[in-house]
Amino acid sequence: MKLKIFYPYAQYVKENIWVEDEIYEDFHEKGYLIYYAKMEGKTQILSWILQMGDNCIVMEPPEIKNDIIKIHKKILENY
């Protein structure tokens, strides 16, 4: 998985270990970090990403990105 996570939420991500072998590239001066990890458990992954709200952009994989888009469309339909 590859995520673009914006500050200040990126600081919270940096302060925790989410999975083994996670890495990130910190672009603090630009206001974000790029987070890389191999994760399992699609439901938990989607929930974690949704918790970040507009502080996160899914860059890879396309399946997760598309699932997040579908969920947000469904949310908008409810309003």
mmCIF file of C-alpha atoms in Angstrom:
data_model
loop_
_atom_site.group_PDB
_atom_site.id
_atom_site.type_symbol
_atom_site.label_atom_id
_atom_site.label_comp_id
_atom_site.label_asym_id
_atom_site.label_seq_id
_atom_site.Cartn_x
_atom_site.Cartn_y
_atom_site.Cartn_z
ATOM 1 C CA MET A 1 0.000 0.000 0.000
ATOM 2 C CA LYS A 2 1.127 3.530 -0.690
ATOM 3 C CA LEU A 3 -0.561 6.448 1.042
ATOM 4 C CA LYS A 4 0.022 10.190 0.983
ATOM 5 C CA ILE A 5 -0.735 11.427 4.495
ATOM 6 C CA PHE A 6 -0.883 15.122 5.326
ATOM 7 C CA TYR A 7 0.279 16.904 8.458
ATOM 8 C CA PRO A 8 -0.722 17.214 11.239
ATOM 9 C CA TYR A 9 -2.158 13.667 10.963
ATOM 10 C CA ALA A 10 1.133 12.449 9.462
ATOM 11 C CA GLN A 11 2.812 13.154 12.796
ATOM 12 C CA TYR A 12 0.404 10.746 14.499
ATOM 13 C CA VAL A 13 1.191 8.074 11.896
ATOM 14 C CA LYS A 14 4.931 8.542 12.445
ATOM 15 C CA GLU A 15 4.552 8.152 16.207
ATOM 16 C CA ASN A 16 2.940 4.707 15.931
ATOM 17 C CA ILE A 17 3.880 1.359 14.463
ATOM 18 C CA TRP A 18 0.979 0.103 12.377
ATOM 19 C CA VAL A 19 2.555 -2.981 10.768
ATOM 20 C CA GLU A 20 5.970 -4.614 10.556
ATOM 21 C CA ASP A 21 8.276 -3.379 7.822
ATOM 22 C CA GLU A 22 6.390 -0.129 7.281
ATOM 23 C CA ILE A 23 8.433 2.725 5.888
ATOM 24 C CA TYR A 24 7.740 6.316 5.028
ATOM 25 C CA GLU A 25 9.337 9.188 3.226
ATOM 26 C CA ASP A 26 8.853 12.433 5.109
ATOM 27 C CA PHE A 27 8.230 15.589 3.096
ATOM 28 C CA HIS A 28 7.474 17.728 6.144
ATOM 29 C CA GLU A 29 8.382 20.951 4.341
ATOM 30 C CA LYS A 30 5.722 20.104 1.728
ATOM 31 C CA GLY A 31 3.208 19.087 4.381
ATOM 32 C CA TYR A 32 2.945 15.332 3.903
ATOM 33 C CA LEU A 33 4.613 11.946 4.096
ATOM 34 C CA ILE A 34 4.410 8.931 1.812
ATOM 35 C CA TYR A 35 3.649 5.776 3.769
ATOM 36 C CA TYR A 36 4.484 2.295 2.422
ATOM 37 C CA ALA A 37 3.348 -0.988 3.965
ATOM 38 C CA LYS A 38 2.102 -4.461 3.194
ATOM 39 C CA MET A 39 -1.175 -4.963 5.018
ATOM 40 C CA GLU A 40 -3.840 -7.622 5.280
ATOM 41 C CA GLY A 41 -7.457 -7.349 6.290
ATOM 42 C CA LYS A 42 -9.328 -5.206 3.795
ATOM 43 C CA THR A 43 -12.076 -4.156 6.231
ATOM 44 C CA GLN A 44 -9.550 -2.910 8.782
ATOM 45 C CA ILE A 45 -7.476 -1.160 6.107
ATOM 46 C CA LEU A 46 -10.497 0.684 4.730
ATOM 47 C CA SER A 47 -11.578 1.673 8.236
ATOM 48 C CA TRP A 48 -8.117 3.019 9.068
ATOM 49 C CA ILE A 49 -7.960 5.048 5.864
ATOM 50 C CA LEU A 50 -11.466 6.434 6.388
ATOM 51 C CA GLN A 51 -10.506 7.512 9.929
ATOM 52 C CA MET A 52 -7.913 9.806 8.397
ATOM 53 C CA GLY A 53 -10.595 11.666 6.444
ATOM 54 C CA ASP A 54 -9.161 14.249 4.059
ATOM 55 C CA ASN A 55 -5.696 13.807 5.571
ATOM 56 C CA CYS A 56 -5.010 10.771 3.381
ATOM 57 C CA ILE A 57 -4.864 9.945 -0.322
ATOM 58 C CA VAL A 58 -4.618 6.312 -1.406
ATOM 59 C CA MET A 59 -1.993 6.113 -4.123
ATOM 60 C CA GLU A 60 -1.762 2.307 -4.409
ATOM 61 C CA PRO A 61 -3.228 -0.253 -4.816
ATOM 62 C CA PRO A 62 -5.978 0.790 -7.216
ATOM 63 C CA GLU A 63 -8.440 -1.661 -5.635
ATOM 64 C CA ILE A 64 -8.259 0.084 -2.258
ATOM 65 C CA LYS A 65 -8.428 3.502 -3.911
ATOM 66 C CA ASN A 66 -11.566 2.455 -5.810
ATOM 67 C CA ASP A 67 -13.151 1.032 -2.658
ATOM 68 C CA ILE A 68 -12.563 4.327 -0.823
ATOM 69 C CA ILE A 69 -14.138 6.240 -3.727
ATOM 70 C CA LYS A 70 -17.189 3.929 -3.672
ATOM 71 C CA ILE A 71 -17.601 4.362 0.075
ATOM 72 C CA HIS A 72 -17.450 8.161 -0.191
ATOM 73 C CA LYS A 73 -19.987 8.156 -3.033
ATOM 74 C CA LYS A 74 -22.311 6.064 -0.902
ATOM 75 C CA ILE A 75 -21.882 8.467 2.008
ATOM 76 C CA LEU A 76 -22.792 11.396 -0.254
ATOM 77 C CA GLU A 77 -25.911 9.555 -1.474
ATOM 78 C CA ASN A 78 -27.042 9.327 2.132
ATOM 79 C CA TYR A 79 -27.113 13.119 2.361
#
